[in-house]
Structures are given as C-alpha cells and as structure tokens.
Amino acid sequence: MSSRDDGPPQKTMRERLIEEAQVEVHEARSKVTRVRLMYDGVPRAWRQELQEAIIAYYYALRPLRTEGLIKDWWSSAVLSETWTRTEVVDTETVLEESDDGELVEVEKPITDEIPYRGLSILEDVETATESKVVSVSDMRGEREETVSRQLVLDAPILVDIAGVLDDAATKLGFAPSIELQDAAGETV
C-alpha cells in the first residue's frame, strides 16, 4: 500500500475553493444576520464584506454551471423575491383628456415587479456603481458634487443570494458543512 492510500482522500483545488468560499460567506452572513436581529440597519462595510464573499463563492461555483442538475437551474434561479426590477408586461388603451379638453385614446404600459433570475447577474453586481449628489462645503463656499461608489445590495437580499449559492453548491455535491450555521440557526 502506498502512502497516498493512508488517511482521508485529498480534496481537489475546486473543493477547497468552494469550501473556503462557503466559510467566508457563512462568517459574513452570520455577522450581518446578528446585526439585523439587533438593529434596523446593517453598516455598509459589513454588507459589502458579505457581497464580496458572495461574489467569490459565485466564481468558485461558476466553472461547474454546465453540470447535470444545475445546468438549467443556474440561469433561472430566483436570487431573492425582494430584489426586483420593473418590467413592462403589457399595454392598455385608456381614454384621457388632452390639453385642449378632448378625450383621446392613449397607450399606457402595464408594469410588474419581476425578481432577478440567474446567477450570472452577480457579475454585473460586482462592477455596478451608484451615484449620489452630495453637498460639499469648503473655503470657497458650498457646492454639489456627484460621488460614485460600488453598489452594495441590502442585507436581506444578500442573505437570500447566499442561500441560493448554497443551493447551487448542494446540487453540485458540495453541501455546506452542518457546522456552518448562521445566527438564525439555519444551515448555511
């Protein structure tokens, strides 16, 4: 018997990457969940830490996205029921009064809130920015400036996305360790 047969089998690089990403997401998610239970909001830095861990977890799983059960699911999974976009689903014709007092037919869009689907959207989140106009005071007076910074999603959305990634890992045979539990007592 060779020395390789002694002890537990060695993990592949992919298994180690996924396991490390699971642990990072678990730690960040636990911190965010504890703070959410105690306070109304979660500091941006902690949400950003969780978001970055989620992105790393996504990239650890991404090479396996064409495998068996996950193949179709990867592009159709709902990331969070509360993370939505407005989409025009139909139009309707209504009568409205014009500026000159006449009734005219007008096409109005019918919109619906649609949850984001597909894990690939996380690549866009990684590079997305948000702009904000702020007032700046200095010796020359007060002026407005536009500040751009990385978009950081809300804590409940991030927790939902982390759960979806755990589902993906489980479907691929990389179920998170039972010891990884968040502050709410749910398995990660």
XYZ file of N, CA and C in Angstrom:
564
model
N 0.834 -1.184 0.000
C 0.000 0.000 0.000
C 0.876 1.244 0.000
N 0.536 2.185 -0.832
C 1.351 3.407 -0.890
C 0.912 4.376 0.209
N 1.712 5.377 0.436
C 1.393 6.344 1.482
C 0.190 7.201 1.095
N -0.145 7.247 -0.190
C -1.308 8.014 -0.628
C -2.615 7.378 -0.162
N -2.642 6.095 0.043
C -3.859 5.406 0.450
C -4.146 5.572 1.937
N -3.165 6.057 2.694
C -3.362 6.245 4.127
C -4.134 7.539 4.374
N -5.093 7.507 5.276
C -5.819 8.711 5.664
C -6.943 9.043 4.699
N -7.606 10.154 4.980
C -8.743 10.561 4.144
C -8.266 11.014 2.763
N -9.132 10.910 1.761
C -8.742 11.337 0.419
C -8.483 12.848 0.387
N -7.542 13.245 -0.435
C -7.205 14.658 -0.566
C -8.290 15.385 -1.352
N -8.559 16.626 -0.956
C -9.555 17.425 -1.654
C -8.929 18.048 -2.889
N -9.749 18.190 -3.921
C -9.280 18.857 -5.133
C -9.212 20.358 -4.878
N -8.527 21.053 -5.765
C -8.429 22.505 -5.656
C -9.821 23.133 -5.710
N -10.693 22.625 -6.581
C -12.064 23.141 -6.702
C -12.816 22.971 -5.386
N -12.695 21.789 -4.764
C -13.368 21.540 -3.489
C -12.871 22.505 -2.411
N -11.557 22.738 -2.386
C -11.002 23.665 -1.396
C -11.489 25.089 -1.641
N -11.534 25.519 -2.912
C -12.022 26.863 -3.238
C -13.470 27.044 -2.802
N -14.292 26.056 -3.107
C -15.712 26.142 -2.751
C -15.879 26.138 -1.237
N -15.136 25.270 -0.558
C -15.235 25.201 0.900
C -14.799 26.517 1.545
N -13.705 27.098 1.077
C -13.240 28.383 1.613
C -14.266 29.479 1.362
N -14.850 29.498 0.173
C -15.869 30.495 -0.155
C -17.099 30.314 0.735
N -17.493 29.058 0.998
C -18.636 28.794 1.877
C -18.371 29.335 3.277
N -17.168 29.122 3.778
C -16.825 29.586 5.118
C -16.835 31.112 5.170
N -16.264 31.777 4.157
C -16.254 33.247 4.131
C -17.668 33.806 4.088
N -18.524 33.221 3.255
C -19.912 33.677 3.165
C -20.614 33.437 4.495
N -20.387 32.274 5.094
C -21.013 31.961 6.384
C -20.628 32.997 7.443
N -19.348 33.306 7.545
C -18.894 34.245 8.569
C -19.492 35.630 8.350
N -19.460 36.111 7.102
C -20.012 37.433 6.800
C -21.530 37.437 6.993
N -22.191 36.370 6.566
C -23.655 36.288 6.703
C -24.052 36.231 8.174
N -23.306 35.509 8.980
C -23.605 35.432 10.417
C -23.504 36.808 11.065
N -22.464 37.554 10.709
C -22.290 38.893 11.260
C -23.455 39.797 10.851
N -23.805 39.766 9.570
C -24.901 40.591 9.056
C -26.228 40.184 9.699
N -26.465 38.899 9.840
C -27.719 38.412 10.423
C -27.830 38.826 11.884
N -26.744 38.711 12.643
C -26.767 39.137 14.056
C -27.093 40.625 14.168
N -26.465 41.436 13.338
C -26.709 42.878 13.383
C -28.147 43.187 12.976
N -28.657 42.490 11.963
C -30.055 42.697 11.534
C -31.031 42.364 12.653
N -30.723 41.370 13.457
C -31.608 40.995 14.559
C -31.591 42.029 15.686
N -30.476 42.749 15.835
C -30.346 43.720 16.919
C -30.743 45.142 16.515
N -30.507 45.511 15.265
C -30.716 46.887 14.820
C -31.553 46.915 13.547
N -31.962 48.117 13.163
C -32.757 48.267 11.948
C -31.922 48.141 10.675
N -30.664 48.539 10.721
C -29.832 48.512 9.524
C -28.515 47.817 9.759
N -27.862 47.500 8.675
C -26.552 46.858 8.723
C -25.559 47.821 8.090
N -24.438 48.091 8.754
C -23.453 49.017 8.184
C -23.026 48.587 6.777
N -22.829 49.584 5.931
C -22.448 49.348 4.541
C -21.198 48.474 4.435
N -20.211 48.692 5.279
C -18.960 47.923 5.211
C -19.210 46.428 5.433
N -20.128 46.092 6.324
C -20.423 44.684 6.587
C -21.215 44.072 5.449
N -22.138 44.850 4.884
C -22.881 44.357 3.717
C -21.929 44.162 2.541
N -20.986 45.091 2.381
C -20.015 44.975 1.291
C -19.131 43.743 1.490
N -18.748 43.463 2.725
C -17.949 42.270 3.014
C -18.714 41.008 2.610
N -20.002 40.948 2.956
C -20.820 39.803 2.574
C -20.971 39.731 1.060
N -21.193 40.867 0.422
C -21.352 40.880 -1.033
C -20.089 40.383 -1.727
N -18.928 40.807 -1.262
C -17.669 40.355 -1.858
C -17.457 38.859 -1.637
N -17.849 38.359 -0.466
C -17.739 36.917 -0.201
C -18.688 36.141 -1.116
N -19.870 36.685 -1.353
C -20.840 36.052 -2.251
C -20.287 35.996 -3.671
N -19.671 37.076 -4.117
C -19.090 37.112 -5.470
C -17.979 36.058 -5.580
N -17.142 35.932 -4.560
C -16.080 34.912 -4.575
C -16.680 33.509 -4.610
N -17.744 33.277 -3.861
C -18.449 31.991 -3.825
C -19.007 31.699 -5.226
N -19.608 32.708 -5.830
C -20.148 32.565 -7.197
C -19.047 32.114 -8.159
N -17.893 32.788 -8.112
C -16.805 32.441 -9.032
C -16.215 31.056 -8.730
N -16.281 30.619 -7.473
C -15.805 29.268 -7.149
C -16.729 28.214 -7.764
N -18.032 28.502 -7.818
C -19.008 27.554 -8.373
C -19.177 27.676 -9.889
N -18.887 28.846 -10.426
C -19.173 29.155 -11.830
C -18.629 28.142 -12.844
N -17.419 27.623 -12.711
C -16.929 26.664 -13.702
C -17.782 25.396 -13.803
N -18.605 25.132 -12.793
C -19.420 23.918 -12.772
C -20.860 24.168 -13.227
N -21.134 25.362 -13.749
C -22.510 25.750 -14.076
C -23.163 24.926 -15.176
N -22.395 24.170 -15.933
C -22.976 23.359 -17.009
C -23.138 21.892 -16.607
N -22.939 21.598 -15.330
C -23.040 20.222 -14.844
C -24.490 19.825 -14.583
N -24.865 18.629 -14.936
C -26.127 17.951 -14.627
C -27.308 18.789 -14.184
N -27.704 18.606 -12.923
C -28.901 19.229 -12.376
C -28.874 20.752 -12.404
N -27.709 21.309 -12.345
C -27.587 22.757 -12.206
C -27.646 23.490 -13.546
N -27.444 22.778 -14.638
C -27.327 23.382 -15.965
C -28.438 24.389 -16.272
N -29.697 23.981 -16.208
C -30.813 24.883 -16.497
C -31.134 25.778 -15.305
N -30.957 25.258 -14.118
C -31.268 25.988 -12.895
C -30.407 27.237 -12.747
N -29.136 27.158 -13.137
C -28.175 28.257 -12.972
C -28.699 29.559 -13.565
N -29.326 29.485 -14.728
C -29.787 30.700 -15.405
C -31.226 31.079 -15.058
N -31.915 30.262 -14.269
C -33.311 30.563 -13.973
C -33.618 30.728 -12.483
N -32.660 30.489 -11.623
C -32.899 30.578 -10.175
C -33.253 32.009 -9.777
N -34.284 32.156 -8.948
C -34.652 33.462 -8.404
C -33.692 33.764 -7.262
N -33.008 34.901 -7.349
C -31.992 35.224 -6.345
C -32.597 35.732 -5.042
N -33.669 36.500 -5.131
C -34.363 36.995 -3.945
C -35.722 37.511 -4.390
N -36.754 37.148 -3.673
C -38.099 37.629 -4.014
C -38.209 39.137 -3.821
N -37.340 39.719 -2.993
C -37.414 41.167 -2.734
C -36.498 41.982 -3.637
N -35.634 41.338 -4.410
C -34.758 42.062 -5.338
C -35.400 41.969 -6.711
N -36.067 43.051 -7.119
C -36.866 43.023 -8.339
C -36.521 44.183 -9.256
N -37.008 44.066 -10.469
C -36.907 45.147 -11.441
C -38.304 45.342 -12.027
N -38.588 46.553 -12.474
C -39.883 46.835 -13.087
C -39.794 46.504 -14.566
N -40.751 45.735 -15.024
C -40.757 45.313 -16.421
C -42.153 45.556 -17.004
N -42.188 46.062 -18.247
C -43.462 46.251 -18.924
C -43.939 44.884 -19.397
N -45.124 44.484 -18.935
C -45.645 43.167 -19.286
C -46.753 43.246 -20.336
N -47.357 44.426 -20.496
C -48.435 44.594 -21.464
C -48.718 46.084 -21.608
N -49.639 46.420 -22.486
C -50.102 47.797 -22.607
C -51.620 47.781 -22.606
N -52.169 48.903 -22.219
C -53.626 49.042 -22.264
C -53.956 50.398 -22.868
N -55.108 50.465 -23.508
C -55.564 51.711 -24.099
C -56.585 52.328 -23.160
N -56.338 53.584 -22.785
C -57.245 54.293 -21.883
C -57.632 55.623 -22.507
N -58.762 56.146 -22.090
C -59.196 57.463 -22.541
C -58.706 58.499 -21.551
N -58.054 59.532 -22.066
C -57.571 60.625 -21.230
C -57.980 61.942 -21.855
N -58.081 62.925 -21.014
C -58.412 64.261 -21.510
C -57.125 64.934 -21.963
N -57.139 65.448 -23.185
C -55.965 66.123 -23.723
C -55.918 67.558 -23.214
N -54.853 68.283 -23.566
C -54.689 69.670 -23.135
C -55.818 70.571 -23.622
N -56.361 70.232 -24.788
C -57.449 71.067 -25.336
C -58.834 70.571 -24.922
N -58.914 69.638 -23.979
C -60.179 69.190 -23.432
C -60.842 68.033 -24.132
N -60.257 67.505 -25.176
C -60.849 66.376 -25.894
C -60.412 65.057 -25.257
N -61.253 64.036 -25.394
C -60.893 62.699 -24.944
C -60.121 61.998 -26.060
N -58.955 61.465 -25.704
C -58.132 60.762 -26.688
C -57.709 59.415 -26.114
N -57.498 58.467 -27.014
C -57.012 57.157 -26.591
C -55.493 57.230 -26.424
N -55.021 56.709 -25.301
C -53.594 56.735 -25.004
C -53.168 55.324 -24.594
N -52.042 54.867 -25.130
C -51.469 53.567 -24.745
C -50.672 53.754 -23.458
N -51.024 52.996 -22.435
C -50.313 53.048 -21.152
C -49.671 51.691 -20.898
N -48.426 51.699 -20.419
C -47.774 50.411 -20.107
C -48.325 49.825 -18.805
N -48.397 48.512 -18.776
C -48.729 47.789 -17.546
C -47.427 47.158 -17.080
N -47.013 47.520 -15.887
C -45.728 47.028 -15.387
C -45.929 46.039 -14.256
N -44.895 45.266 -14.012
C -44.904 44.294 -12.929
C -43.504 44.251 -12.329
N -43.422 43.924 -11.053
C -42.132 43.763 -10.385
C -41.691 42.313 -10.580
N -40.598 42.116 -11.298
C -40.093 40.789 -11.625
C -38.796 40.546 -10.845
N -38.700 39.423 -10.105
C -37.448 39.141 -9.394
C -36.320 38.837 -10.387
N -35.109 39.238 -10.011
C -33.951 38.908 -10.835
C -33.763 37.399 -10.839
N -33.436 36.867 -12.018
C -33.223 35.427 -12.181
C -31.847 35.183 -12.780
N -31.255 34.083 -12.388
C -29.979 33.670 -12.962
C -28.803 34.204 -12.179
N -27.897 33.313 -11.876
C -26.734 33.682 -11.058
C -25.746 34.587 -11.787
N -25.789 34.616 -13.112
C -24.833 35.440 -13.860
C -24.978 36.931 -13.570
N -26.133 37.353 -13.077
C -26.341 38.769 -12.747
C -25.331 39.226 -11.688
N -24.779 38.274 -10.939
C -23.799 38.634 -9.911
C -22.536 39.233 -10.523
N -22.236 38.902 -11.771
C -21.091 39.524 -12.444
C -21.348 41.007 -12.664
N -22.601 41.374 -12.940
C -22.950 42.785 -13.100
C -22.927 43.510 -11.758
N -23.367 42.831 -10.714
C -23.365 43.428 -9.374
C -21.934 43.756 -8.956
N -21.013 42.898 -9.321
C -19.610 43.092 -8.935
C -19.068 44.430 -9.431
N -19.494 44.873 -10.601
C -18.954 46.102 -11.193
C -19.936 47.272 -11.160
N -21.134 47.060 -10.647
C -22.150 48.118 -10.629
C -21.769 49.224 -9.651
N -22.115 50.447 -10.034
C -21.878 51.592 -9.162
C -23.185 52.347 -8.968
N -23.215 53.127 -7.921
C -24.348 54.009 -7.677
C -23.797 55.417 -7.516
N -24.526 56.390 -8.014
C -24.104 57.784 -7.926
C -25.023 58.524 -6.979
N -24.436 59.464 -6.269
C -25.182 60.231 -5.289
C -24.677 61.667 -5.334
N -25.590 62.624 -5.299
C -25.214 64.032 -5.262
C -25.128 64.448 -3.802
N -23.968 64.992 -3.440
C -23.746 65.423 -2.059
C -23.346 66.893 -2.039
N -23.663 67.559 -0.944
C -23.250 68.953 -0.764
C -21.905 68.964 -0.054
N -20.984 69.757 -0.607
C -19.643 69.856 -0.043
C -19.392 71.313 0.322
N -18.939 71.544 1.548
C -18.611 72.897 1.999
C -17.114 73.007 2.180
N -16.561 74.077 1.672
C -15.145 74.355 1.895
C -14.958 75.866 1.930
N -13.718 76.347 1.830
C -13.432 77.776 1.928
C -14.078 78.570 0.793
N -14.314 77.935 -0.330
C -14.913 78.637 -1.473
C -16.433 78.640 -1.428
N -16.997 78.038 -0.415
C -18.450 78.006 -0.305
C -18.989 76.596 -0.377
N -20.263 76.510 -0.700
C -20.919 75.208 -0.773
C -21.215 74.877 -2.233
N -20.991 73.628 -2.593
C -21.274 73.178 -3.950
C -21.751 71.734 -3.904
N -22.354 71.312 -5.001
C -22.810 69.935 -5.086
C -21.840 69.142 -5.955
N -21.551 67.909 -5.514
C -20.686 67.003 -6.267
C -21.384 65.666 -6.416
N -21.099 65.008 -7.522
C -21.618 63.670 -7.728
C -20.541 62.681 -7.324
N -20.911 61.784 -6.419
C -19.977 60.780 -5.915
C -20.465 59.413 -6.385
N -19.553 58.629 -6.969
C -19.890 57.266 -7.391
C -19.123 56.283 -6.519
N -19.801 55.208 -6.182
C -19.152 54.147 -5.422
C -19.820 52.830 -5.778
N -19.189 51.741 -5.350
C -19.705 50.408 -5.672
C -21.107 50.237 -5.098
N -21.989 49.641 -5.890
C -23.328 49.314 -5.426
C -23.229 48.180 -4.416
N -23.874 48.357 -3.268
C -23.931 47.307 -2.259
C -25.406 47.031 -1.991
N -25.806 45.796 -2.183
C -27.202 45.399 -2.025
C -27.613 45.406 -0.553
N -28.919 45.441 -0.313
C -29.448 45.405 1.050
C -29.193 44.041 1.684
N -29.094 44.042 3.002
C -28.772 42.821 3.752
C -29.728 41.661 3.479
N -31.052 41.855 3.501
C -31.935 40.695 3.258
C -31.724 40.075 1.874
N -31.441 40.898 0.893
C -31.194 40.400 -0.468
C -29.906 39.587 -0.494
N -28.865 40.093 0.159
C -27.591 39.375 0.198
C -27.726 38.030 0.900
N -28.490 37.991 1.986
C -28.699 36.731 2.708
C -29.434 35.732 1.808
N -30.441 36.229 1.062
C -31.165 35.356 0.127
C -30.231 34.802 -0.956
N -29.388 35.662 -1.517
C -28.473 35.235 -2.582
C -27.482 34.201 -2.051
N -26.991 34.408 -0.829
C -26.073 33.433 -0.224
C -26.758 32.070 -0.120
N -28.034 32.065 0.227
C -28.789 30.815 0.306
C -28.932 30.144 -1.049
N -29.130 30.939 -2.099
C -29.236 30.392 -3.452
C -27.906 29.754 -3.859
N -26.799 30.407 -3.512
C -25.483 29.829 -3.826
C -25.253 28.534 -3.050
N -25.724 28.476 -1.809
C -25.640 27.227 -1.047
C -26.462 26.133 -1.729
N -27.634 26.501 -2.258
C -28.453 25.536 -3.009
C -27.685 25.022 -4.223
N -27.006 25.943 -4.927
C -26.218 25.553 -6.102
C -25.112 24.587 -5.697
N -24.401 24.912 -4.616
C -23.317 24.048 -4.143
C -23.848 22.669 -3.768
N -25.002 22.634 -3.120
C -25.608 21.365 -2.723
C -25.980 20.542 -3.948
N -26.558 21.177 -4.954
C -26.925 20.472 -6.194
C -25.689 19.887 -6.878
N -24.547 20.557 -6.699
C -23.301 20.096 -7.305
C -22.565 19.079 -6.432
N -23.111 18.783 -5.259
C -22.468 17.810 -4.377
C -21.507 18.425 -3.385
N -21.552 19.738 -3.226
C -20.682 20.438 -2.276
C -21.532 21.030 -1.163
N -22.324 20.202 -0.516
C -23.210 20.684 0.548
C -22.381 21.347 1.638
N -22.841 22.519 2.107
C -22.108 23.184 3.186
C -22.065 22.289 4.416
N -20.993 22.390 5.148
C -20.821 21.620 6.370
C -21.949 21.940 7.346
N -22.410 20.956 8.067
C -23.505 21.137 9.012
C -23.103 22.090 10.137
N -21.810 22.229 10.394
C -21.347 23.139 11.444
C -21.530 24.597 11.050
N -21.653 24.843 9.751
C -21.836 26.224 9.304
C -23.292 26.620 9.484
N -23.582 27.309 10.580
C -24.931 27.767 10.832
C -24.899 29.253 11.122
N -25.926 29.984 10.604
C -25.936 31.421 10.842
C -26.629 31.738 12.163
N -26.713 32.999 12.479
C -27.261 33.439 13.764
C -28.727 33.068 13.921
N -29.437 32.856 12.835
C -30.851 32.483 12.911
C -31.006 30.986 13.142
N -29.895 30.241 13.125
C -29.947 28.808 13.382
C -30.224 27.973 12.148
N -30.173 28.590 10.973
C -30.404 27.851 9.755
C -29.083 27.364 9.195
N -29.092 26.197 8.590
C -27.873 25.684 7.975
C -27.515 26.539 6.790
N -26.243 26.864 6.676
C -25.797 27.678 5.551
C -25.540 26.829 4.348
